[in-house]
CSV table of C-alpha atoms in Angstrom, one decimal:
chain,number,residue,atom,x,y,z
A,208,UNK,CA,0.0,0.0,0.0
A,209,UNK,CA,1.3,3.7,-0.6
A,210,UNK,CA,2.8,5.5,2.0
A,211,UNK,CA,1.2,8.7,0.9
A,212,UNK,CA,1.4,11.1,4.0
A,213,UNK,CA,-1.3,13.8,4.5
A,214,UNK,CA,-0.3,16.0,7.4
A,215,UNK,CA,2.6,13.8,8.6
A,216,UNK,CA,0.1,10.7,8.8
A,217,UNK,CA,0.6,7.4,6.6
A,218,UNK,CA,-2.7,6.6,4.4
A,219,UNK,CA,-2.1,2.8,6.3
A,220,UNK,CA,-2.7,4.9,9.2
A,221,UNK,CA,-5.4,7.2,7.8
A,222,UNK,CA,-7.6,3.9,7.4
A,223,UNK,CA,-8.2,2.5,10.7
A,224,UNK,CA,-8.7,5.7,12.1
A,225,UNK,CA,-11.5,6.8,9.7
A,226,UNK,CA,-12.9,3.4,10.5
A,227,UNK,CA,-12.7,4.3,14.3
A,228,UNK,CA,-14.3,7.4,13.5
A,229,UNK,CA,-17.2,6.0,11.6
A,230,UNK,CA,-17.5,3.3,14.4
A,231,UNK,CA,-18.0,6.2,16.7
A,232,UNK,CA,-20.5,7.7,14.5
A,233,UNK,CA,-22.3,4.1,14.7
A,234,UNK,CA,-22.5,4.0,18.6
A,235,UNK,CA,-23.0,7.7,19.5
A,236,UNK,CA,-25.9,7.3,16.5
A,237,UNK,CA,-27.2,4.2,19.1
A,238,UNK,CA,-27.1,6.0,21.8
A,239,UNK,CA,-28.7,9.0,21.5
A,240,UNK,CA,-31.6,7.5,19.0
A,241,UNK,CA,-34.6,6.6,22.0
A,242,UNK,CA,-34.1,10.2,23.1
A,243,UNK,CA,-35.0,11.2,19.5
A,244,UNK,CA,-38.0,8.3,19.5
A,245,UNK,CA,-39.1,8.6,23.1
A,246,UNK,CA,-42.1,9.3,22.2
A,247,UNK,CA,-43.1,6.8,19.9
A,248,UNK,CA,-41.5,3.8,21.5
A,249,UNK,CA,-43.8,4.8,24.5
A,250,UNK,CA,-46.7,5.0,22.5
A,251,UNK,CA,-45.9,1.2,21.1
A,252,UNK,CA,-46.0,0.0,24.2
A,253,UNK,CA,-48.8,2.4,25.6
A,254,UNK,CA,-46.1,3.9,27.9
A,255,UNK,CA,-45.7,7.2,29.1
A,256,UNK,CA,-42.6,8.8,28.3
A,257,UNK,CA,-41.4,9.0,31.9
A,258,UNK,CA,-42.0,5.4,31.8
A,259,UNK,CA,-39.9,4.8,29.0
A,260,UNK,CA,-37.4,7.0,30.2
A,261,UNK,CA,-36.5,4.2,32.1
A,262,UNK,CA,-34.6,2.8,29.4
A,263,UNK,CA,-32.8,5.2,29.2
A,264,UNK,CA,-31.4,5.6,32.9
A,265,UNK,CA,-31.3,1.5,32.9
A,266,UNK,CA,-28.9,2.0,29.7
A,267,UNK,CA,-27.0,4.3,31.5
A,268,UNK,CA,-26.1,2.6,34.8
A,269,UNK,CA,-25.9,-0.6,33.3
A,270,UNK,CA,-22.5,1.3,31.0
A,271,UNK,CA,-21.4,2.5,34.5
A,272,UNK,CA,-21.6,-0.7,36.0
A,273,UNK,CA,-20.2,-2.9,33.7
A,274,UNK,CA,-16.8,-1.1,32.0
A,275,UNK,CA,-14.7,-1.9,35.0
A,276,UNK,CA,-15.1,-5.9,34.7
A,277,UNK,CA,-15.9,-5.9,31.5
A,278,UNK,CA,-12.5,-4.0,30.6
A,279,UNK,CA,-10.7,-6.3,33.2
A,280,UNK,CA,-11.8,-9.0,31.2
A,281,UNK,CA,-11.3,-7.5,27.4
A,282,UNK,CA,-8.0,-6.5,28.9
A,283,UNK,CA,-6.5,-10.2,28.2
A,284,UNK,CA,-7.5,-9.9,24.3
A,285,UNK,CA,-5.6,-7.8,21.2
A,286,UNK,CA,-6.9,-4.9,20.6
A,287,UNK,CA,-8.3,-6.1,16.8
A,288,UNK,CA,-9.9,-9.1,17.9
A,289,UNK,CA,-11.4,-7.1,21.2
A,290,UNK,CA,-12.9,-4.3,18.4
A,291,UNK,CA,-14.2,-7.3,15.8
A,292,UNK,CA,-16.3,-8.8,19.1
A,293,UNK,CA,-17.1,-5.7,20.6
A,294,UNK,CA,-18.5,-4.4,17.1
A,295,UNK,CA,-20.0,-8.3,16.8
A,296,UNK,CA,-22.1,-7.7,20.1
A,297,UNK,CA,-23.5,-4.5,19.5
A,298,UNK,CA,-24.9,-5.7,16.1
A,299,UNK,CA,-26.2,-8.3,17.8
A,300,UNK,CA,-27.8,-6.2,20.4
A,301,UNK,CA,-29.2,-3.6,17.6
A,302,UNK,CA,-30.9,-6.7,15.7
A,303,UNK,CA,-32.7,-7.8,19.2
A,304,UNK,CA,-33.8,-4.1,19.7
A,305,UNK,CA,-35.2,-4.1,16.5
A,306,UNK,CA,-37.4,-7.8,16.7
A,307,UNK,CA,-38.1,-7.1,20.8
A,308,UNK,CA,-41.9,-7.8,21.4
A,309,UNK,CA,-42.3,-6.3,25.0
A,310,UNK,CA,-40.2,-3.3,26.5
A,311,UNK,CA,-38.4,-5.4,29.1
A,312,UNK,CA,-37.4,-7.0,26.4
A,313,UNK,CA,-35.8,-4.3,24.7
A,314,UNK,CA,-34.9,-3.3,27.7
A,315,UNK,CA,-32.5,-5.9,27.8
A,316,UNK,CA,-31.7,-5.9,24.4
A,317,UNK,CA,-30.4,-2.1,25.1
A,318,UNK,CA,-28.0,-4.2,28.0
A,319,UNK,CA,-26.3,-6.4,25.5
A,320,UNK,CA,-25.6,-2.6,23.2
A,321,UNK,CA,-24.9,-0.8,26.6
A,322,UNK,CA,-22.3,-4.0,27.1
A,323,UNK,CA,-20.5,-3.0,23.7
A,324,UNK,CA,-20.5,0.8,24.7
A,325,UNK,CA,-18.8,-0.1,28.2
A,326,UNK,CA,-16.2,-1.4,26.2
A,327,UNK,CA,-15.5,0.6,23.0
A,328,UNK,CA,-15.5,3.9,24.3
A,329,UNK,CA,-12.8,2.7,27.2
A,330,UNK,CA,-10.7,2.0,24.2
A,331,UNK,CA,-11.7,4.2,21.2
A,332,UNK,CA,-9.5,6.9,21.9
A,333,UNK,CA,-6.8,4.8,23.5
A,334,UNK,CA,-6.5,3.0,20.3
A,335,UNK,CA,-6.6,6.1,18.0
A,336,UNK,CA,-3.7,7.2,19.6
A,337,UNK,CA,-2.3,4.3,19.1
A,338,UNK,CA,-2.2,4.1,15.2
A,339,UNK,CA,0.0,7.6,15.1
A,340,UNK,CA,2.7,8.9,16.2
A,341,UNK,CA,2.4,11.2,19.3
A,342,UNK,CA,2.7,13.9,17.4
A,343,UNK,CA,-0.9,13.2,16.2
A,344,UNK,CA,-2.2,12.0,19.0
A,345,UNK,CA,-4.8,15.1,20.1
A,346,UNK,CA,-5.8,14.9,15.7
A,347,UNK,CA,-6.5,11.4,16.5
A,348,UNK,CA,-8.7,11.5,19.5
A,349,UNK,CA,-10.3,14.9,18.1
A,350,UNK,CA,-11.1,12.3,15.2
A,351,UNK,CA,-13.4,10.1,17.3
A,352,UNK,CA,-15.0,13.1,19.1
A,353,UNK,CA,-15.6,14.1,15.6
A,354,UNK,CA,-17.3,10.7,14.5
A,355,UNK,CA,-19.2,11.7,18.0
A,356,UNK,CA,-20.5,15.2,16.6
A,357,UNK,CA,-21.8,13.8,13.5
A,358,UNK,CA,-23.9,11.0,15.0
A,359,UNK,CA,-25.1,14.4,16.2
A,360,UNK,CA,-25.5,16.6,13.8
A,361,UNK,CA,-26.7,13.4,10.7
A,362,UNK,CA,-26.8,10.4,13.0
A,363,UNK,CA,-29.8,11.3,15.6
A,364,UNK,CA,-31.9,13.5,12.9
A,365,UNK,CA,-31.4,10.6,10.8
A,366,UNK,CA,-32.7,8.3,12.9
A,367,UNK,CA,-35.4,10.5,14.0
A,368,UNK,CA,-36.5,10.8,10.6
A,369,UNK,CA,-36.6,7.2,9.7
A,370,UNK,CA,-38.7,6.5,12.8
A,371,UNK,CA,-41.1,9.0,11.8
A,372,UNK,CA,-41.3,7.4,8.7
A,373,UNK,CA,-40.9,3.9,9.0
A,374,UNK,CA,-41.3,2.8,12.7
A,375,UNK,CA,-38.5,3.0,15.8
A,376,UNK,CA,-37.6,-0.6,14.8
A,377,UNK,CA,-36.2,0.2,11.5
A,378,UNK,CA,-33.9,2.8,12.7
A,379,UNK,CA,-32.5,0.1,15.1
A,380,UNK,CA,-32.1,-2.7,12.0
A,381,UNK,CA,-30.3,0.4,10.4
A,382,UNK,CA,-27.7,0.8,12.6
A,383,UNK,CA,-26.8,-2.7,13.4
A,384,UNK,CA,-26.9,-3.4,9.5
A,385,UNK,CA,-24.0,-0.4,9.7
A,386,UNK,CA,-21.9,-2.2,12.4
A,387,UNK,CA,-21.6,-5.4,10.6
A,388,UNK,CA,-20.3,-3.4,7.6
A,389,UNK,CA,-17.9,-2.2,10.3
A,390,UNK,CA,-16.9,-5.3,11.6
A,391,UNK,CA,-15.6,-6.6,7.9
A,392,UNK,CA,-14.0,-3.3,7.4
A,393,UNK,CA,-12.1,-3.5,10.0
A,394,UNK,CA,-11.0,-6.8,10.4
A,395,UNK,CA,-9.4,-5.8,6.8
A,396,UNK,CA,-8.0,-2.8,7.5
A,397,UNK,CA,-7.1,-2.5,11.4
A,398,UNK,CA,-3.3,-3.1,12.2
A,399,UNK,CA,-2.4,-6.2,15.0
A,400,UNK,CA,-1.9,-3.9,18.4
A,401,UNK,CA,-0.6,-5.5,21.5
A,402,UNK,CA,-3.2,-4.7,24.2
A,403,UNK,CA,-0.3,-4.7,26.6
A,404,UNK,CA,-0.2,-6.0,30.3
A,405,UNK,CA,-3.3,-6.8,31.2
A,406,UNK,CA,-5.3,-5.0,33.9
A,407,UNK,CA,-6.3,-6.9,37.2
A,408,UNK,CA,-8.8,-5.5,40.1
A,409,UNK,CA,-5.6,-5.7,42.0
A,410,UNK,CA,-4.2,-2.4,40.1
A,411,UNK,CA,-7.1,-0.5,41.1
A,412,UNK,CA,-5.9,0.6,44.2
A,413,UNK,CA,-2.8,2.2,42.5
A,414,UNK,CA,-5.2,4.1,40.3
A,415,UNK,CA,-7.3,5.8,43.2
A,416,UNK,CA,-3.7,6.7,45.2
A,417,UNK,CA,-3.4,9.2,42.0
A,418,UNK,CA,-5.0,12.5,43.0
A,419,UNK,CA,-5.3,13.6,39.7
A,420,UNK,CA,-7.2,10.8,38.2
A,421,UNK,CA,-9.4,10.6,41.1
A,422,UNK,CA,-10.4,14.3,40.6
A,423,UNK,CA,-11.1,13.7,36.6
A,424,UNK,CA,-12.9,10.9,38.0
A,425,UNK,CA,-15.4,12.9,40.3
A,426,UNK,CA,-15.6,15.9,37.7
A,427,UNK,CA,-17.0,13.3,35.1
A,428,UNK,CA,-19.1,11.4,37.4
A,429,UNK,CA,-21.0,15.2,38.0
A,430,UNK,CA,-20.5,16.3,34.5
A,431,UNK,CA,-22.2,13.1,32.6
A,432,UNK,CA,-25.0,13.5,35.2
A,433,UNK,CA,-25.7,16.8,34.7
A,434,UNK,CA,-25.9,16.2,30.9
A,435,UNK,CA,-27.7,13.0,30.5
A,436,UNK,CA,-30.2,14.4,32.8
A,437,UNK,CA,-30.9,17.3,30.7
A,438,UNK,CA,-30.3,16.0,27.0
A,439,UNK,CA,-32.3,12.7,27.6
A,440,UNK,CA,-35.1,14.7,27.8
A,441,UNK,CA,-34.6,17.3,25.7
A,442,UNK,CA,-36.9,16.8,23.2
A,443,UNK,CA,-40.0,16.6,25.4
A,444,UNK,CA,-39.0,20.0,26.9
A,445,UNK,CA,-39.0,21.5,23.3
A,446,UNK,CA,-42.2,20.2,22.4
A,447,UNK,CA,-43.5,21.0,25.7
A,448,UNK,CA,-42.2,23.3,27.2
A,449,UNK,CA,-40.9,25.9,24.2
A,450,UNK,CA,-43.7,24.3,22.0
A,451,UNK,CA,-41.7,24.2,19.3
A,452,UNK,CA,-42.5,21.6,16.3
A,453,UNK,CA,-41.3,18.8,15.0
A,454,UNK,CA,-39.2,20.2,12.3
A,455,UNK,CA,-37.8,22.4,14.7
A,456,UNK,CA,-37.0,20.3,17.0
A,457,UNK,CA,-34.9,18.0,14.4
A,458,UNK,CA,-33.5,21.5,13.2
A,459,UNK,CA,-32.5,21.8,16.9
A,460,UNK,CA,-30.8,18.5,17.2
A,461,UNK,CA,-28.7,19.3,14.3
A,462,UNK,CA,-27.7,22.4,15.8
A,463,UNK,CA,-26.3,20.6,18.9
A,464,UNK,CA,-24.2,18.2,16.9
A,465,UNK,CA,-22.8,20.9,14.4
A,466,UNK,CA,-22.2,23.0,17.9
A,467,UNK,CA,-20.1,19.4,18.9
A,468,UNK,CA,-18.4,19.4,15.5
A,469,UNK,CA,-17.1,22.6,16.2
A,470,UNK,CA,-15.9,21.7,20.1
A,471,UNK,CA,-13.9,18.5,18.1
A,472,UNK,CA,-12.1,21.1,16.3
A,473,UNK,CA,-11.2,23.7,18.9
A,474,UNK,CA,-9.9,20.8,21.0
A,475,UNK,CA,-7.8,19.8,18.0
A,476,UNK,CA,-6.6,23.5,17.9
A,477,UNK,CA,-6.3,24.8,20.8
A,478,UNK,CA,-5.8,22.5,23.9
A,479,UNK,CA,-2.1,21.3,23.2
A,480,UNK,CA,-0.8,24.9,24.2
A,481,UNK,CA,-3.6,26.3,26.1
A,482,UNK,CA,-4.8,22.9,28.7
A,483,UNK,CA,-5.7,24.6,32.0
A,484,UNK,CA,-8.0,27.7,30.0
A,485,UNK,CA,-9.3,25.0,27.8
A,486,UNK,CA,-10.4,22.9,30.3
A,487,UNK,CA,-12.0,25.4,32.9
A,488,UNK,CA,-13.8,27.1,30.2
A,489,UNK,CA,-14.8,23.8,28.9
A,490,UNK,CA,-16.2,22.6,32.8
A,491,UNK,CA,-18.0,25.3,33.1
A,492,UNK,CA,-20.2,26.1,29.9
A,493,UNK,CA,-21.8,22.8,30.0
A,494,UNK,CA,-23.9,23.8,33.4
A,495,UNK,CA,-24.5,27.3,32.2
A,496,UNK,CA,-25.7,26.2,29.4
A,497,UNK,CA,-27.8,23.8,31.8
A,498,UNK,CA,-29.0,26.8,33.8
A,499,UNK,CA,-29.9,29.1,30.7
A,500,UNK,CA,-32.7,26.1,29.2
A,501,UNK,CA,-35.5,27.5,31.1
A,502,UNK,CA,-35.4,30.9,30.4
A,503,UNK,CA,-33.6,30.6,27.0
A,504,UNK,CA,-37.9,28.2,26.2
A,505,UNK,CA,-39.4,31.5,25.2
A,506,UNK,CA,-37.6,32.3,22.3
A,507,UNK,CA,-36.4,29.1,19.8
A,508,UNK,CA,-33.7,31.7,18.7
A,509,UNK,CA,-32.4,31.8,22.2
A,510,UNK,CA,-32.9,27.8,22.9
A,511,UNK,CA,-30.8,27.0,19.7
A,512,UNK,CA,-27.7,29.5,20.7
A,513,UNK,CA,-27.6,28.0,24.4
A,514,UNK,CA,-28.4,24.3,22.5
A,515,UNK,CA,-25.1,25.1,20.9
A,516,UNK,CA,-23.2,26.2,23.7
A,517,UNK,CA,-23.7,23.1,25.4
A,518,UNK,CA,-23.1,21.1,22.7
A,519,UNK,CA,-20.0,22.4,21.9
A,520,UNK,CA,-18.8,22.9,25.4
A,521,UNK,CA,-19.9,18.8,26.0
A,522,UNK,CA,-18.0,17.8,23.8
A,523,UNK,CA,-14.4,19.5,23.7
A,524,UNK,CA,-15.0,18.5,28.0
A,525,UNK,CA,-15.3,14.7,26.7
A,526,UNK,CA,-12.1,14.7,24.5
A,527,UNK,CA,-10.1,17.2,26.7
A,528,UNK,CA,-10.6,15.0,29.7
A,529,UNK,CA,-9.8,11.9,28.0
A,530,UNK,CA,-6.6,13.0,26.6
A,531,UNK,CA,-5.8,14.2,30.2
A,532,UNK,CA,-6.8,10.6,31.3
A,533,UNK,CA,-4.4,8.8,29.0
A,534,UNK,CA,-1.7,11.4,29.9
A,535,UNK,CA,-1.5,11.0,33.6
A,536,UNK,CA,-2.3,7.1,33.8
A,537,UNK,CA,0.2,5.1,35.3
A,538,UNK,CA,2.8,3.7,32.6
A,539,UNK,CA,2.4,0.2,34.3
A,540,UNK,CA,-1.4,0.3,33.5
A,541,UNK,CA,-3.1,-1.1,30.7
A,542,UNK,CA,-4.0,2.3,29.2
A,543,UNK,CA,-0.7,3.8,29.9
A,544,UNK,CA,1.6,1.9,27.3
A,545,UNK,CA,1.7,-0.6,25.0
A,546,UNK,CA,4.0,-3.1,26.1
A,547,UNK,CA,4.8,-2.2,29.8
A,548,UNK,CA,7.4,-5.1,30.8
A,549,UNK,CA,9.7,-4.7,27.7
A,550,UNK,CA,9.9,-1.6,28.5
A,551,UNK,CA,11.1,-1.9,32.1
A,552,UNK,CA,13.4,-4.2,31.1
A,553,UNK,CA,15.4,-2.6,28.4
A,554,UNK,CA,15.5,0.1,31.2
A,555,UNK,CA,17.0,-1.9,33.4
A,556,UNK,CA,19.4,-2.7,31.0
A,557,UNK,CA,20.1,1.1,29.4
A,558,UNK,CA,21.2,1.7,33.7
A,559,UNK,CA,24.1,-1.5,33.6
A,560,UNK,CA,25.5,-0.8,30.4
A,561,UNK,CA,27.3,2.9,31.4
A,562,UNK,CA,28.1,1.8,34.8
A,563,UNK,CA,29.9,-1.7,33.6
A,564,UNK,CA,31.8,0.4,30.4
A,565,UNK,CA,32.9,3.0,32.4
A,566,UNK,CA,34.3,0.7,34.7
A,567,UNK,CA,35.9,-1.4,32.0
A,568,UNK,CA,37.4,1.6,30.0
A,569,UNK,CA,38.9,3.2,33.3
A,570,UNK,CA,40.6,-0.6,33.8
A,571,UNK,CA,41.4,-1.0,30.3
A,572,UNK,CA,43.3,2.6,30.4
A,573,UNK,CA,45.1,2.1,33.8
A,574,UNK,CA,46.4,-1.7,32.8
A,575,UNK,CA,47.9,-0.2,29.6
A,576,UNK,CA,49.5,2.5,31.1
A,577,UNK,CA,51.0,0.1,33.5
A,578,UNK,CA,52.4,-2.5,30.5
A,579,UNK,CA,56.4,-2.1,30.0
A,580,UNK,CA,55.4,-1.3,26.2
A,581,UNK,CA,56.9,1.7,24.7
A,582,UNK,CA,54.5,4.1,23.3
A,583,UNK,CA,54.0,3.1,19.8
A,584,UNK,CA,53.6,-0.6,21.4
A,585,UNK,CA,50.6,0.9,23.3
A,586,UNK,CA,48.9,2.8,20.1
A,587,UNK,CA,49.1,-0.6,18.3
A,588,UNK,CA,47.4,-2.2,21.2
A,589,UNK,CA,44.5,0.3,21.1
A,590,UNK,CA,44.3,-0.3,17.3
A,591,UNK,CA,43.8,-4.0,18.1
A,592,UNK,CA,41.3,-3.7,20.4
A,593,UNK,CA,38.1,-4.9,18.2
A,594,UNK,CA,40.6,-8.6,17.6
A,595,UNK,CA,41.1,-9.0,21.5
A,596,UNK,CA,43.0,-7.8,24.8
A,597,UNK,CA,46.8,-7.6,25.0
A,598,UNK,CA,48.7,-10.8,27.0
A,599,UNK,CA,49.0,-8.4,29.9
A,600,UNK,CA,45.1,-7.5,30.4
A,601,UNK,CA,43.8,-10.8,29.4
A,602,UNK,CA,44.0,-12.1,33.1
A,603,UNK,CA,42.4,-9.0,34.2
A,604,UNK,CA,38.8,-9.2,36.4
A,605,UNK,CA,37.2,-7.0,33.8
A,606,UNK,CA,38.3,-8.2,30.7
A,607,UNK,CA,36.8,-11.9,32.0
A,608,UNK,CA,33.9,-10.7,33.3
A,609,UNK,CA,33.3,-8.8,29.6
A,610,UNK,CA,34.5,-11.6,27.4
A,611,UNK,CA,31.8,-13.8,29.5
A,612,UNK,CA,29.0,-11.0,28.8
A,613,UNK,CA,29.8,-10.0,25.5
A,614,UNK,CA,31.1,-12.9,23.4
A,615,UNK,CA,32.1,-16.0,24.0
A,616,UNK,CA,35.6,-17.3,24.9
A,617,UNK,CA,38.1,-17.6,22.4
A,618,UNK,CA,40.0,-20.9,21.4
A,619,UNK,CA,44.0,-21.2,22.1
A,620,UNK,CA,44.7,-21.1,18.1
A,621,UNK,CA,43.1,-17.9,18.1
A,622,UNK,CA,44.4,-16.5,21.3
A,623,UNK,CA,47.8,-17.8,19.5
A,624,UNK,CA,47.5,-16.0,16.5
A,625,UNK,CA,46.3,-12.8,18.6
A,626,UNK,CA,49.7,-12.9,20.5
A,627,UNK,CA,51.7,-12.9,17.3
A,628,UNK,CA,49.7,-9.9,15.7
A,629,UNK,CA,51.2,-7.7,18.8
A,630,UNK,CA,54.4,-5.9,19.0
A,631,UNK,CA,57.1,-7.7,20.9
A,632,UNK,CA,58.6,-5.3,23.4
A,633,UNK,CA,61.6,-4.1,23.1
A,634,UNK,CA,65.3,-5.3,24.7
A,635,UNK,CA,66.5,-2.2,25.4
A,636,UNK,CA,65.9,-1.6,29.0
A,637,UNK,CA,63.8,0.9,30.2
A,638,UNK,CA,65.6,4.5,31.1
A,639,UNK,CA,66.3,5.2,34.5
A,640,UNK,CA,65.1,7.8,36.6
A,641,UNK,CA,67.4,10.2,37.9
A,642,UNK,CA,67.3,11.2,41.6
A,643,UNK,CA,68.4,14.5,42.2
């Protein structure tokens, strides 16, 4: 394949990560489409739409819930082979959703998709990352936020529209028709990338003694609240609450995504020399925006500026915050590198290796200048270092312990032949020193 580079990334590169991308467009798509059919799903099964709200919040927790084993689990597989079955299962869950007969039973149909989610988005961005260099790492994760904002801005008045047209169900078969065209594109075109060590409930601990992590932790935890709270049921308070119509309220939705779109690309822009600003202006859009809702209902003018606020501030938080995840994660952990134990190991062999030359050099130097060899016997000696050590420094402890490191010992013939290649020293005897 051509190694035609467009901004300093490989087109073997370029591949995976649009099919990341479009896998994220695939999930986010999934996830938000019952807030976009809440109505009609509850009218299917003569529910109201607090009642099938539930789904919703069952969704949720059950994501919460299950990433931690199910990522201690996954952590044991390749990362190819983890993406091909997580992108099996949620195909699988999407065709149940679609054929469910009875709300609990799509209620657990949304548990085997909310099983996938648990699992893809611990690893979407971590493996973006992954198929660049780190000079690309925040275009690569702004790439996935970006597959994100679409779902948004296409994916959810897509769906939306579909439903209206042809029943909830089909949207559903839609999008799990879409991840099986995912799962064959990327078992073509996704590289073999070692998951590295895996990750044990015995880690854990180590991860909560890091005070950063544990405050990105409890910032999420209160930011995807806040969110989910208000943009589950965001289209009921437009309808009811602004009275806006249906048109509108698609119009709306696609204004939130686009608003997303462009959060994706001021993250991509702006964070890798301005964190700190990015990050508190970020935090704290997302509940002004939250606060503005109600008296921003009078006017849709005014709902779809503080619509896009929040979307844009949502989502540049989301990528911002998982880029600052994956930076302060504990190298040993199995989001922090690739292949932890090589790389303690050829550590631990980069701190030997200066300590054990410098000691042989300073013994090598000291033994020649000790030898009875004139000075041109000593500047043939250092040229034939490379063949072996001079007679007088092959007893030494250094050279042995080297020779039994390095390369193996050497046969008499060619310790033989080796003697002869020296100098002999010369019979004239040394000068005297004369004593005053």
């Amino acid at each position: 394949m051509s190694q035609a580079r467009q901004d300093g990334i490989t087109l073997r590169q370029w591949l995976p990560l649009i099919g990341l991308t479009c896998c994220a467009f695939v999930f986010n798509t999934s996830e938000f489409m019952p807030i976009g059919l809440l109505t009609d799903i509850a009218a299917s099964f003569s529910l109201t739409e607090a009642q099938a709200g539930i789904m919703i919040s069952v969704y949720a927790w059950g994501v919460m819930l299950l990433s931690l084993p199910l990522m201690v689990f996954a952590s044991r597989f390749e990362f190819k082979r983890m993406l091909l079955g997580v992108l099996a299962v949620f195909s699988l869950g999407q065709f149940l959703s679609a054929v469910a007969p009875t709300y609990p039973i799509l209620v657990c149909a949304r548990l085997v998709v909310a099983c996938a989610h648990a699992v893809f988005w611990s690893v979407a961005s971590i493996m973006a990352s992954r198929l660049v260099d780190t000079r690309h790492g925040a275009l690569a994760i702004s790439m996935i936020a970006t597959g994100s904002s679409i779902a948004q801005i296409f994916g959810l008045p897509l769906g939306r529209a579909i439903g209206l047209a042809v029943g909830w169900r089909m949207t559903f078969a839609v999008v799990g028709a879409l991840s099986a065209v995912a799962v064959v594109y990327q078992a073509t075109m996704f590289p073999t990338m070692p998951a590295g060590e895996r990750f044990t409930l015995k880690q854990l601990p180590e991860l909560l003694k890091n005070p950063f992590l544990i405050a990105l932790y409890v910032v999420t935890v209160f930011m995807a609240t806040g969110y989910y709270a208000g943009y589950s049921y965001i289209e009921p308070f437009l309808a009811q609450v602004a009275h806006v119509d249906a048109s509108a309220i698609t119009m709306t939705l696609t204004a939130f995504g686009c608003s997303g779109l462009l959060g994706s690309w001021l993250f991509g822009r702006l964070f890798d020399g301005h964190r700190f600003p990015f990050l508190a202006i970020t935090l704290s859009g997302v509940p002004v925006a939250l606060l503005l809702m109600g008296p921003a209902a009078s006017s849709l003018a005014a709902a779809l500026a503080v619509c896009a606020l929040w979307g844009c501030c949502a989502t540049a938080f989301n990528v911002a915050f998982q880029a600052e995840l994956i930076k302060h994660s504990p190298p040993d952990s199995s989001i922090g590198s690739s292949n932890p134990p090589l790389r303690k190991k050829r550590l631990r062999h980069r701190r030997r290796r200066p300590d054990n030359g410098a000691s042989c050099s300073a013994s090598w130097d000291s033994s020649v200048r000790q030898t009875p060899f004139p000075p041109t016997a000593t500047s043939s000696i250092s040229a034939t270092r490379k063949k072996g050590p001079a007679p007088a420094l092959r007893n030494s402890p250094c050279t042995k312990a080297s020779n039994s490191r390095l390369r193996p010992a050497r046969s008499p013939a060619k310790i033989r032949r080796s003697e002869k290649r020296l100098p002999r020293p010369t019979s004239e005897p040394m000068p005297k020193m004369q004593s005053n």
